[in-house]
mmCIF file of C-alpha atoms and ligand atoms in Angstrom:
data_model
loop_
_atom_site.group_PDB
_atom_site.id
_atom_site.type_symbol
_atom_site.label_atom_id
_atom_site.label_comp_id
_atom_site.label_asym_id
_atom_site.label_seq_id
_atom_site.Cartn_x
_atom_site.Cartn_y
_atom_site.Cartn_z
ATOM 1 C CA MET H 1 -0.152 -0.075 0.119
ATOM 2 C CA ARG H 2 0.876 3.791 -0.271
ATOM 3 C CA ILE H 3 0.597 5.181 3.101
ATOM 4 C CA GLY H 4 0.686 8.850 4.028
ATOM 5 C CA ILE H 5 1.881 9.380 7.725
ATOM 6 C CA VAL H 6 1.328 12.856 9.205
ATOM 7 C CA CYS H 7 2.814 13.302 12.838
ATOM 8 C CA TYR H 8 4.995 15.775 14.909
ATOM 9 C CA PRO H 9 8.570 15.251 14.039
ATOM 10 C CA THR H 10 9.697 15.761 17.660
ATOM 11 C CA PHE H 11 11.014 13.706 20.310
ATOM 12 C CA GLY H 12 7.311 13.290 21.780
ATOM 13 C CA GLY H 13 5.954 9.967 22.157
ATOM 14 C CA SER H 14 3.496 10.411 19.174
ATOM 15 C CA GLY H 15 6.046 11.337 16.583
ATOM 16 C CA VAL H 16 8.282 8.585 17.998
ATOM 17 C CA LEU H 17 5.435 6.044 17.603
ATOM 18 C CA ALA H 18 4.549 7.158 13.938
ATOM 19 C CA THR H 19 8.119 7.122 12.855
ATOM 20 C CA GLU H 20 8.683 3.606 14.040
ATOM 21 C CA LEU H 21 5.329 2.408 12.614
ATOM 22 C CA GLY H 22 6.440 4.044 9.261
ATOM 23 C CA LYS H 23 9.853 2.518 9.523
ATOM 24 C CA ALA H 24 8.187 -1.076 10.259
ATOM 25 C CA LEU H 25 5.621 -0.653 7.368
ATOM 26 C CA ALA H 26 8.657 0.294 4.955
ATOM 27 C CA ASP H 27 10.440 -2.845 6.058
ATOM 28 C CA LYS H 28 7.314 -4.724 5.178
ATOM 29 C CA GLY H 29 7.091 -3.542 1.554
ATOM 30 C CA HIS H 30 4.846 -0.762 1.994
ATOM 31 C CA GLN H 31 5.470 2.757 0.535
ATOM 32 C CA VAL H 32 5.476 5.265 3.307
ATOM 33 C CA HIS H 33 5.225 9.015 3.021
ATOM 34 C CA PHE H 34 5.996 10.876 6.014
ATOM 35 C CA ILE H 35 4.485 14.536 5.723
ATOM 36 C CA THR H 36 5.728 16.767 8.406
ATOM 37 C CA TYR H 37 7.455 20.123 8.848
ATOM 38 C CA GLN H 38 10.744 18.674 9.616
ATOM 39 C CA GLN H 39 12.433 15.340 9.493
ATOM 40 C CA PRO H 40 11.034 13.237 12.239
ATOM 41 C CA VAL H 41 14.020 12.638 14.734
ATOM 42 C CA ARG H 42 13.843 8.756 14.485
ATOM 43 C CA LEU H 43 13.861 8.791 10.703
ATOM 44 C CA ASN H 44 17.478 8.135 10.835
ATOM 45 C CA VAL H 45 17.401 5.242 8.114
ATOM 46 C CA PHE H 46 17.773 5.111 4.460
ATOM 47 C CA ASN H 47 14.948 2.967 3.007
ATOM 48 C CA THR H 48 13.690 3.120 -0.898
ATOM 49 C CA ASN H 49 10.444 2.656 0.473
ATOM 50 C CA ILE H 50 10.383 5.708 2.637
ATOM 51 C CA PHE H 51 9.612 9.321 1.495
ATOM 52 C CA TYR H 52 9.850 12.649 3.381
ATOM 53 C CA HIS H 53 7.732 15.591 2.012
ATOM 54 C CA GLU H 54 8.587 18.761 4.216
ATOM 55 C CA VAL H 55 5.338 21.136 5.046
ATOM 56 C CA ARG H 56 6.677 24.464 4.133
ATOM 57 C CA VAL H 57 4.577 27.524 5.904
ATOM 58 C CA PRO H 58 5.366 30.744 3.783
ATOM 59 C CA THR H 59 5.388 33.617 5.909
ATOM 60 C CA TYR H 60 3.623 36.889 5.065
ATOM 61 C CA PRO H 61 3.514 40.382 7.119
ATOM 62 C CA LEU H 62 -0.021 39.970 7.602
ATOM 63 C CA PHE H 63 0.166 36.743 9.134
ATOM 64 C CA ASP H 64 0.702 37.001 12.881
ATOM 65 C CA TYR H 65 0.219 33.286 12.904
ATOM 66 C CA PRO H 66 1.258 31.552 9.734
ATOM 67 C CA PRO H 67 -1.667 29.025 8.569
ATOM 68 C CA TYR H 68 0.254 25.874 9.325
ATOM 69 C CA GLU H 69 -3.022 23.745 8.787
ATOM 70 C CA VAL H 70 -3.656 25.165 5.375
ATOM 71 C CA ALA H 71 -0.203 24.441 4.272
ATOM 72 C CA LEU H 72 -0.464 20.930 5.836
ATOM 73 C CA ALA H 73 -3.710 19.892 3.917
ATOM 74 C CA SER H 74 -2.328 21.585 0.656
ATOM 75 C CA THR H 75 0.943 19.428 0.924
ATOM 76 C CA MET H 76 -1.451 16.302 1.755
ATOM 77 C CA VAL H 77 -3.487 16.954 -1.350
ATOM 78 C CA ASP H 78 -0.034 17.291 -3.285
ATOM 79 C CA VAL H 79 1.732 13.985 -2.258
ATOM 80 C CA ILE H 80 -1.765 12.229 -2.547
ATOM 81 C CA MET H 81 -1.966 13.125 -5.969
ATOM 82 C CA ASN H 82 1.860 12.716 -7.242
ATOM 83 C CA HIS H 83 2.372 9.637 -5.242
ATOM 84 C CA ASP H 84 -0.971 8.026 -5.543
ATOM 85 C CA LEU H 85 -1.678 7.633 -2.025
ATOM 86 C CA ASP H 86 -4.099 4.712 -0.703
ATOM 87 C CA LEU H 87 -4.672 6.385 2.471
ATOM 88 C CA LEU H 88 -3.562 8.705 5.363
ATOM 89 C CA HIS H 89 -2.847 7.949 8.809
ATOM 90 C CA VAL H 90 -2.506 10.970 10.999
ATOM 91 C CA HIS H 91 -1.027 10.821 14.437
ATOM 92 C CA TYR H 92 -2.446 13.256 17.223
ATOM 93 C CA ALA H 93 -5.616 14.855 16.315
ATOM 94 C CA ILE H 94 -4.763 18.521 16.404
ATOM 95 C CA PRO H 95 -4.566 19.729 13.967
ATOM 96 C CA HIS H 96 -3.801 16.536 11.743
ATOM 97 C CA ALA H 97 -7.280 15.069 11.736
ATOM 98 C CA SER H 98 -8.857 18.312 10.615
ATOM 99 C CA ALA H 99 -6.189 18.925 7.980
ATOM 100 C CA ALA H 100 -6.876 15.450 6.682
ATOM 101 C CA TYR H 101 -10.353 15.721 6.552
ATOM 102 C CA MET H 102 -10.039 19.224 4.192
ATOM 103 C CA ALA H 103 -7.431 17.066 2.221
ATOM 104 C CA GLN H 104 -10.271 14.488 1.885
ATOM 105 C CA GLN H 105 -12.898 16.959 0.751
ATOM 106 C CA ILE H 106 -10.491 18.520 -1.835
ATOM 107 C CA MET H 107 -9.770 15.087 -2.948
ATOM 108 C CA ALA H 108 -13.667 14.601 -3.321
ATOM 109 C CA LYS H 109 -13.940 17.226 -5.441
ATOM 110 C CA LYS H 110 -11.554 15.866 -7.890
ATOM 111 C CA GLY H 111 -13.311 12.633 -7.743
ATOM 112 C CA ARG H 112 -10.896 10.615 -5.902
ATOM 113 C CA LYS H 113 -11.861 8.842 -2.447
ATOM 114 C CA ILE H 114 -8.717 9.126 0.306
ATOM 115 C CA PRO H 115 -9.724 7.645 3.489
ATOM 116 C CA PHE H 116 -7.885 8.840 6.841
ATOM 117 C CA ILE H 117 -7.338 7.161 10.101
ATOM 118 C CA THR H 118 -6.643 9.180 13.234
ATOM 119 C CA THR H 119 -4.765 7.701 16.089
ATOM 120 C CA LEU H 120 -5.337 9.614 19.230
ATOM 121 C CA HIS H 121 -2.168 9.893 21.582
ATOM 122 C CA GLY H 122 -3.204 11.565 24.943
ATOM 123 C CA THR H 123 -2.870 15.275 25.199
ATOM 124 C CA ASP H 124 -4.608 15.787 21.936
ATOM 125 C CA ILE H 125 -7.575 14.386 24.051
ATOM 126 C CA THR H 126 -6.957 14.972 27.768
ATOM 127 C CA LEU H 127 -5.247 18.368 27.726
ATOM 128 C CA VAL H 128 -5.353 20.528 24.560
ATOM 129 C CA GLY H 129 -8.096 18.999 22.780
ATOM 130 C CA ARG H 130 -10.596 19.390 25.648
ATOM 131 C CA ASP H 131 -10.181 23.177 25.516
ATOM 132 C CA LYS H 132 -13.276 24.857 24.333
ATOM 133 C CA THR H 133 -11.062 26.904 21.840
ATOM 134 C CA TYR H 134 -10.424 23.707 19.888
ATOM 135 C CA GLU H 135 -13.209 21.063 20.904
ATOM 136 C CA PRO H 136 -15.710 21.519 18.382
ATOM 137 C CA VAL H 137 -13.153 21.098 15.360
ATOM 138 C CA VAL H 138 -11.491 18.101 17.369
ATOM 139 C CA THR H 139 -14.970 16.198 17.635
ATOM 140 C CA PHE H 140 -15.770 17.060 14.379
ATOM 141 C CA SER H 141 -12.793 15.718 12.588
ATOM 142 C CA ILE H 142 -12.419 12.610 15.070
ATOM 143 C CA ASN H 143 -16.155 11.924 13.771
ATOM 144 C CA GLU H 144 -15.235 12.331 10.073
ATOM 145 C CA SER H 145 -12.066 9.791 10.181
ATOM 146 C CA ASN H 146 -12.644 6.708 8.606
ATOM 147 C CA ALA H 147 -11.258 4.762 11.508
ATOM 148 C CA ILE H 148 -10.267 6.086 15.012
ATOM 149 C CA THR H 149 -7.674 4.282 17.403
ATOM 150 C CA ALA H 150 -6.445 4.947 20.800
ATOM 151 C CA VAL H 151 -3.098 3.839 22.190
ATOM 152 C CA SER H 152 -4.933 2.558 25.411
ATOM 153 C CA HIS H 153 -8.009 1.511 26.783
ATOM 154 C CA ASN H 154 -7.729 4.392 29.296
ATOM 155 C CA LEU H 155 -7.574 7.179 26.464
ATOM 156 C CA ARG H 156 -10.375 5.347 24.725
ATOM 157 C CA GLN H 157 -12.493 5.812 27.792
ATOM 158 C CA GLU H 158 -11.382 9.475 28.147
ATOM 159 C CA THR H 159 -12.261 10.268 24.649
ATOM 160 C CA LEU H 160 -15.739 8.882 25.335
ATOM 161 C CA ASN H 161 -15.919 10.770 28.386
ATOM 162 C CA ASN H 162 -15.003 14.163 26.980
ATOM 163 C CA PHE H 163 -16.242 14.064 23.527
ATOM 164 C CA THR H 164 -19.323 13.044 21.543
ATOM 165 C CA ILE H 165 -17.855 10.210 19.423
ATOM 166 C CA GLU H 166 -20.255 8.575 16.857
ATOM 167 C CA LYS H 167 -17.989 5.868 15.683
ATOM 168 C CA PRO H 168 -16.051 3.012 17.326
ATOM 169 C CA ILE H 169 -12.781 3.861 18.759
ATOM 170 C CA GLU H 170 -10.248 0.665 18.232
ATOM 171 C CA VAL H 171 -7.714 0.225 20.846
ATOM 172 C CA ILE H 172 -4.069 -0.738 19.235
ATOM 173 C CA HIS H 173 -1.382 -0.347 22.072
ATOM 174 C CA ASN H 174 1.784 1.341 21.295
ATOM 175 C CA PHE H 175 4.788 -0.595 20.648
ATOM 176 C CA VAL H 176 8.495 -1.236 20.835
ATOM 177 C CA ASP H 177 10.849 -2.856 18.832
ATOM 178 C CA VAL H 178 12.672 -4.923 21.284
ATOM 179 C CA LYS H 179 15.604 -5.995 19.114
ATOM 180 C CA ARG H 180 16.861 -2.326 18.976
ATOM 181 C CA PHE H 181 17.526 -3.156 22.823
ATOM 182 C CA GLN H 182 19.584 -6.477 22.153
ATOM 183 C CA LYS H 183 22.867 -4.964 22.624
ATOM 184 C CA LYS H 184 25.570 -5.241 25.607
ATOM 185 C CA PRO H 185 25.373 -2.583 27.935
ATOM 186 C CA LEU H 186 28.440 -0.345 27.676
ATOM 187 C CA ASP H 187 30.288 -0.865 30.935
ATOM 188 C CA ALA H 188 32.569 2.082 30.426
ATOM 189 C CA PHE H 189 29.636 4.342 30.080
ATOM 190 C CA ARG H 190 27.964 2.992 33.272
ATOM 191 C CA LYS H 191 31.378 3.591 34.994
ATOM 192 C CA VAL H 192 31.554 7.249 33.789
ATOM 193 C CA ILE H 193 27.818 7.763 35.417
ATOM 194 C CA ALA H 194 28.114 5.736 38.237
ATOM 195 C CA PRO H 195 32.088 5.328 38.936
ATOM 196 C CA ASP H 196 31.412 3.505 42.299
ATOM 197 C CA ASN H 197 28.705 1.376 41.084
ATOM 198 C CA GLU H 198 25.861 3.159 42.350
ATOM 199 C CA ARG H 199 22.277 2.492 41.337
ATOM 200 C CA ILE H 200 21.273 4.256 38.410
ATOM 201 C CA LEU H 201 17.709 6.151 38.287
ATOM 202 C CA ILE H 202 16.587 7.534 35.218
ATOM 203 C CA HIS H 203 13.579 9.875 33.800
ATOM 204 C CA ALA H 204 12.928 10.881 30.468
ATOM 205 C CA SER H 205 10.280 13.458 29.335
ATOM 206 C CA ASN H 206 9.573 16.786 27.983
ATOM 207 C CA PHE H 207 9.750 18.412 31.311
ATOM 208 C CA ARG H 208 6.119 19.724 31.280
ATOM 209 C CA LYS H 209 3.901 20.078 34.381
ATOM 210 C CA VAL H 210 1.966 17.004 33.583
ATOM 211 C CA LYS H 211 5.254 14.907 34.104
ATOM 212 C CA ARG H 212 5.406 15.871 37.626
ATOM 213 C CA VAL H 213 9.183 15.997 37.462
ATOM 214 C CA ALA H 214 9.724 17.542 40.916
ATOM 215 C CA ASP H 215 8.570 13.995 42.376
ATOM 216 C CA VAL H 216 11.247 12.432 40.529
ATOM 217 C CA ILE H 217 13.976 14.576 42.292
ATOM 218 C CA TYR H 218 12.206 14.270 45.775
ATOM 219 C CA THR H 219 11.885 10.670 45.463
ATOM 220 C CA PHE H 220 15.593 10.443 44.295
ATOM 221 C CA ALA H 221 16.687 12.543 47.369
ATOM 222 C CA ASN H 222 14.836 9.983 49.525
ATOM 223 C CA VAL H 223 16.586 7.074 47.843
ATOM 224 C CA CYS H 224 20.079 8.744 47.854
ATOM 225 C CA LYS H 225 19.879 8.671 51.711
ATOM 226 C CA GLU H 226 19.628 4.964 51.901
ATOM 227 C CA ILE H 227 21.373 3.680 48.850
ATOM 228 C CA PRO H 228 24.414 5.281 46.860
ATOM 229 C CA SER H 229 22.549 6.223 43.608
ATOM 230 C CA LYS H 230 22.848 8.558 40.612
ATOM 231 C CA LEU H 231 19.965 10.124 38.578
ATOM 232 C CA LEU H 232 20.101 10.728 35.072
ATOM 233 C CA MET H 233 17.356 13.493 33.697
ATOM 234 C CA VAL H 234 17.059 12.927 29.837
ATOM 235 C CA GLY H 235 15.006 15.540 27.878
ATOM 236 C CA ASP H 236 14.369 19.219 27.920
ATOM 237 C CA GLY H 237 11.348 21.415 28.541
ATOM 238 C CA PRO H 238 9.859 24.375 30.724
ATOM 239 C CA GLU H 239 10.514 22.571 34.110
ATOM 240 C CA ARG H 240 14.006 21.924 33.309
ATOM 241 C CA ASN H 241 15.757 24.965 34.950
ATOM 242 C CA PRO H 242 13.265 24.760 38.250
ATOM 243 C CA MET H 243 14.165 21.031 38.394
ATOM 244 C CA GLU H 244 18.134 21.756 38.461
ATOM 245 C CA ALA H 245 17.346 24.440 41.040
ATOM 246 C CA LEU H 246 15.360 21.855 43.337
ATOM 247 C CA ALA H 247 18.192 19.340 42.849
ATOM 248 C CA ARG H 248 20.588 22.051 44.264
ATOM 249 C CA GLU H 249 18.026 22.930 47.115
ATOM 250 C CA LEU H 250 17.734 19.369 48.357
ATOM 251 C CA GLY H 251 21.657 18.794 48.059
ATOM 252 C CA VAL H 252 21.630 16.118 45.663
ATOM 253 C CA ASP H 253 22.677 17.843 42.519
ATOM 254 C CA GLU H 254 26.447 16.422 42.454
ATOM 255 C CA HIS H 255 24.488 12.912 41.854
ATOM 256 C CA VAL H 256 22.038 14.488 39.468
ATOM 257 C CA ARG H 257 22.912 14.811 35.502
ATOM 258 C CA PHE H 258 20.580 16.734 33.277
ATOM 259 C CA VAL H 259 21.571 15.098 29.932
ATOM 260 C CA GLY H 260 19.134 17.303 27.638
ATOM 261 C CA LYS H 261 17.423 15.337 24.354
ATOM 262 C CA GLN H 262 19.183 12.292 23.358
ATOM 263 C CA GLU H 263 18.827 10.191 20.339
ATOM 264 C CA GLN H 264 20.738 7.211 21.661
ATOM 265 C CA MET H 265 18.287 6.296 24.526
ATOM 266 C CA GLU H 266 19.196 2.413 24.260
ATOM 267 C CA ASP H 267 22.851 2.903 25.103
ATOM 268 C CA ILE H 268 21.538 5.135 28.260
ATOM 269 C CA LEU H 269 18.642 2.662 29.252
ATOM 270 C CA LEU H 270 20.708 -0.190 28.989
ATOM 271 C CA VAL H 271 22.983 0.940 31.971
ATOM 272 C CA SER H 272 19.998 2.041 33.883
ATOM 273 C CA ASP H 273 18.523 0.361 36.948
ATOM 274 C CA LEU H 274 14.923 2.087 37.591
ATOM 275 C CA PHE H 275 12.792 4.321 35.223
ATOM 276 C CA VAL H 276 10.741 6.966 37.179
ATOM 277 C CA LEU H 277 7.852 8.447 35.500
ATOM 278 C CA PRO H 278 5.594 9.840 38.309
ATOM 279 C CA SER H 279 3.110 11.596 35.563
ATOM 280 C CA GLU H 280 -0.345 13.177 36.552
ATOM 281 C CA TYR H 281 -1.589 11.578 33.618
ATOM 282 C CA GLU H 282 -0.120 9.440 30.871
ATOM 283 C CA SER H 283 -2.437 7.927 28.064
ATOM 284 C CA PHE H 284 0.265 5.022 27.637
ATOM 285 C CA GLY H 285 3.929 5.788 28.586
ATOM 286 C CA LEU H 286 5.897 4.888 25.680
ATOM 287 C CA ALA H 287 9.162 6.083 27.225
ATOM 288 C CA ALA H 288 8.325 3.416 30.004
ATOM 289 C CA LEU H 289 7.873 0.584 27.631
ATOM 290 C CA GLU H 290 11.230 1.490 26.000
ATOM 291 C CA ALA H 291 12.547 1.241 29.254
ATOM 292 C CA MET H 292 11.232 -2.226 29.883
ATOM 293 C CA ALA H 293 12.801 -3.188 26.486
ATOM 294 C CA ALA H 294 16.129 -2.480 27.856
ATOM 295 C CA ARG H 295 15.170 -4.645 31.084
ATOM 296 C CA VAL H 296 14.785 -1.272 33.156
ATOM 297 C CA PRO H 297 11.889 -1.864 35.749
ATOM 298 C CA VAL H 298 9.344 1.285 36.211
ATOM 299 C CA LEU H 299 8.447 3.248 38.995
ATOM 300 C CA SER H 300 5.353 5.147 37.772
ATOM 301 C CA SER H 301 2.397 6.559 39.128
ATOM 302 C CA LEU H 302 -1.138 4.944 38.935
ATOM 303 C CA ALA H 303 -2.381 7.074 36.151
ATOM 304 C CA GLY H 304 -3.912 6.717 32.840
ATOM 305 C CA GLY H 305 -2.855 3.685 30.816
ATOM 306 C CA LEU H 306 0.196 3.186 32.716
ATOM 307 C CA PRO H 307 -1.207 0.208 34.618
ATOM 308 C CA GLU H 308 -1.845 -1.414 31.148
ATOM 309 C CA ILE H 309 1.749 -1.530 30.832
ATOM 310 C CA ASN H 310 3.336 -1.690 34.285
ATOM 311 C CA ILE H 311 2.464 -4.312 36.652
ATOM 312 C CA HIS H 312 2.811 -3.635 40.577
ATOM 313 C CA GLY H 313 5.556 -5.755 42.056
ATOM 314 C CA LYS H 314 6.432 -7.649 38.443
ATOM 315 C CA THR H 315 7.471 -5.120 36.089
ATOM 316 C CA GLY H 316 8.055 -2.411 38.544
ATOM 317 C CA TYR H 317 5.875 -0.389 40.852
ATOM 318 C CA LEU H 318 2.845 2.134 41.118
ATOM 319 C CA ALA H 319 2.236 4.644 43.238
ATOM 320 C CA GLU H 320 -0.532 7.160 43.905
ATOM 321 C CA VAL H 321 -0.128 10.236 41.872
ATOM 322 C CA GLY H 322 1.972 12.871 44.064
ATOM 323 C CA ASN H 323 2.675 10.481 46.734
ATOM 324 C CA VAL H 324 6.426 10.801 47.093
ATOM 325 C CA ALA H 325 6.755 8.670 50.169
ATOM 326 C CA GLN H 326 5.145 5.877 48.437
ATOM 327 C CA LEU H 327 7.422 6.563 45.360
ATOM 328 C CA SER H 328 10.269 6.464 47.656
ATOM 329 C CA GLU H 329 9.504 3.403 49.265
ATOM 330 C CA PHE H 330 8.563 1.652 46.129
ATOM 331 C CA ALA H 331 12.197 2.852 44.668
ATOM 332 C CA LEU H 332 13.973 1.497 47.668
ATOM 333 C CA GLN H 333 12.000 -2.004 47.557
ATOM 334 C CA ALA H 334 13.271 -2.101 43.696
ATOM 335 C CA LEU H 335 16.944 -1.261 44.385
ATOM 336 C CA SER H 336 17.781 -2.750 47.830
ATOM 337 C CA ASN H 337 18.110 -6.309 46.969
ATOM 338 C CA ASN H 338 20.077 -7.329 43.960
ATOM 339 C CA GLU H 339 17.943 -10.774 43.490
ATOM 340 C CA HIS H 340 14.816 -8.559 43.665
ATOM 341 C CA LEU H 341 15.949 -6.226 41.076
ATOM 342 C CA ALA H 342 17.085 -8.921 38.734
ATOM 343 C CA TYR H 343 13.679 -10.606 38.956
ATOM 344 C CA LEU H 344 12.007 -7.164 38.152
ATOM 345 C CA LYS H 345 14.357 -6.445 35.175
ATOM 346 C CA ASN H 346 13.707 -9.686 33.578
ATOM 347 C CA GLU H 347 9.604 -9.287 34.225
ATOM 348 C CA ALA H 348 9.886 -5.814 32.534
ATOM 349 C CA TYR H 349 11.666 -7.249 29.598
ATOM 350 C CA GLN H 350 8.979 -9.956 29.166
ATOM 351 C CA GLN H 351 6.073 -7.338 29.343
ATOM 352 C CA ALA H 352 8.060 -5.243 26.460
ATOM 353 C CA ALA H 353 8.287 -8.384 24.633
ATOM 354 C CA ALA H 354 4.253 -8.791 24.479
ATOM 355 C CA PHE H 355 4.127 -5.156 23.160
ATOM 356 C CA ASP H 356 6.901 -5.720 20.193
ATOM 357 C CA ILE H 357 6.301 -4.034 17.047
ATOM 358 C CA GLN H 358 5.749 -7.403 15.188
ATOM 359 C CA ASN H 359 2.648 -8.219 17.467
ATOM 360 C CA ILE H 360 1.169 -4.876 16.937
ATOM 361 C CA ILE H 361 1.849 -3.733 13.181
ATOM 362 C CA PRO H 362 -0.769 -6.225 11.786
ATOM 363 C CA HIS H 363 -3.479 -4.663 13.890
ATOM 364 C CA TYR H 364 -2.844 -1.297 11.936
ATOM 365 C CA GLU H 365 -2.450 -3.118 8.548
ATOM 366 C CA ALA H 366 -5.780 -4.761 9.173
ATOM 367 C CA ILE H 367 -7.386 -1.395 9.511
ATOM 368 C CA TYR H 368 -5.673 0.097 6.453
ATOM 369 C CA SER H 369 -6.754 -3.095 4.274
ATOM 370 C CA ARG H 370 -10.223 -2.248 5.525
ATOM 371 C CA PHE H 371 -10.387 1.024 3.652
ATOM 372 C CA CYS H 372 -7.725 0.389 0.862
ATOM 373 C CA ARG H 373 -8.876 0.429 -2.754
ATOM 374 C CA MET H 374 -9.169 -3.020 -4.195
ATOM 375 C CA GLU H 375 -5.903 -2.629 -6.414
ATOM 376 C CA CYS H 376 -3.757 -1.556 -3.595
ATOM 377 C CA ALA H 377 -4.358 -4.916 -1.450
HETATM 378 O O1 GMT X 1 3.844 12.892 26.705
HETATM 379 C C1 GMT X 1 3.900 13.804 26.249
HETATM 380 O O2 GMT X 1 3.287 15.026 26.491
HETATM 381 C C2 GMT X 1 3.843 13.763 24.741
HETATM 382 C C3 GMT X 1 2.687 13.097 24.081
HETATM 383 C C4 GMT X 1 2.677 13.212 22.467
HETATM 384 O O3 GMT X 1 1.659 13.282 21.575
HETATM 385 O O4 GMT X 1 3.947 12.825 22.002
HETATM 386 O O5 GMT X 1 3.044 11.677 24.399
HETATM 387 C C5 GMT X 1 1.637 11.145 24.443
HETATM 388 O O6 GMT X 1 1.721 10.284 23.517
HETATM 389 C C6 GMT X 1 2.323 8.914 23.619
HETATM 390 C C7 GMT X 1 2.615 7.896 22.633
HETATM 391 O O7 GMT X 1 1.328 7.514 22.268
HETATM 392 C C8 GMT X 1 2.035 8.307 24.958
HETATM 393 O O8 GMT X 1 3.017 7.310 25.493
HETATM 394 C C9 GMT X 1 2.223 9.136 26.227
HETATM 395 O O9 GMT X 1 1.823 8.488 27.278
HETATM 396 C C10 GMT X 1 1.362 10.552 25.874
HETATM 397 N N1 GMT X 1 1.430 11.533 26.689
HETATM 398 C C11 GMT X 1 0.315 11.782 27.691
HETATM 399 O O10 GMT X 1 -0.772 11.289 27.628
HETATM 400 C C12 GMT X 1 0.631 12.860 28.664
#
């Protein structure tokens, strides 16, 4: 099939998922056309089945806000016509679903049907999409999608609770390519971070309020009192500077490294002992699943779709949102005994394997084939 994928090209989970999906589809022989405003960060391979089309948004003195959605819909039309696409798969409803609807209508005027599938990822529903500035357009364009998928049962329910949805929402869980993590951990790298063989805790996110990053620092400060440990803070965002200040205030700054955005997450995860994700809400928690694939157990909040991947006492621990005492207690349980930590690491890996890319891609392909023209099958 010839598939157009629209996503955010950044480090965010929805863009990562969409890019990994496109790469896997290309490996299976589909022709994949990424339509984004920038080369997606994970699109780091050369494959003759992968095409990248940049959405250019011309500026004009009149525009305080250049009309990205118009440029996106026009680029979609251009790619559909020039590459004879069979369908569009848009990731993150805003503004991708409404732009896809616009492209679909333009194509209909030209006598050509082009279905579009919308995958809901999380904040497009739970934060941004619910805002009444966007809600009518989000509801409309979700309902106009030819198929709707959500990345967890929890997100499906959140969508039904917050919007009037007239079509079924199919749950297709996020996935991870476990073989990407089948590498030997770099001992020298571990030594640089933890020279005295301290435990390594890790957090990775976009450092937004919803991630409750302060809980990571407070928890780490408690862990440090009991077990020699280091903390790696991966990513960047509005909460980064205040968190650096908090680490100093709590007197743990010499044990905390803020390493910014990283492309080589595999190498970093492979030397880590515990992934900490205490978010207020997480529709799925792709970063946690990637940690599990690297045999890193997860200390997360009991929020959103996280319990669909993290099993308490088995693949890690689930604590109440904002309960730092509980997070600290569970972190200590995970890290204080070598045998127990080895058990958690193994279970985390087994759980990630259940969400392996090979198990999930066929679900998307099944949806595509429902809408694909006869000749593309
Ligand atoms: O976590 C974020 O804020 C980024 C956001 C995104 O759209 O990239 O992540 C959402 O989609 C990911 C991929 O499906 C999920 O794994 C994340 O849990 C979800 N984030 C939230 O729900 C807060």
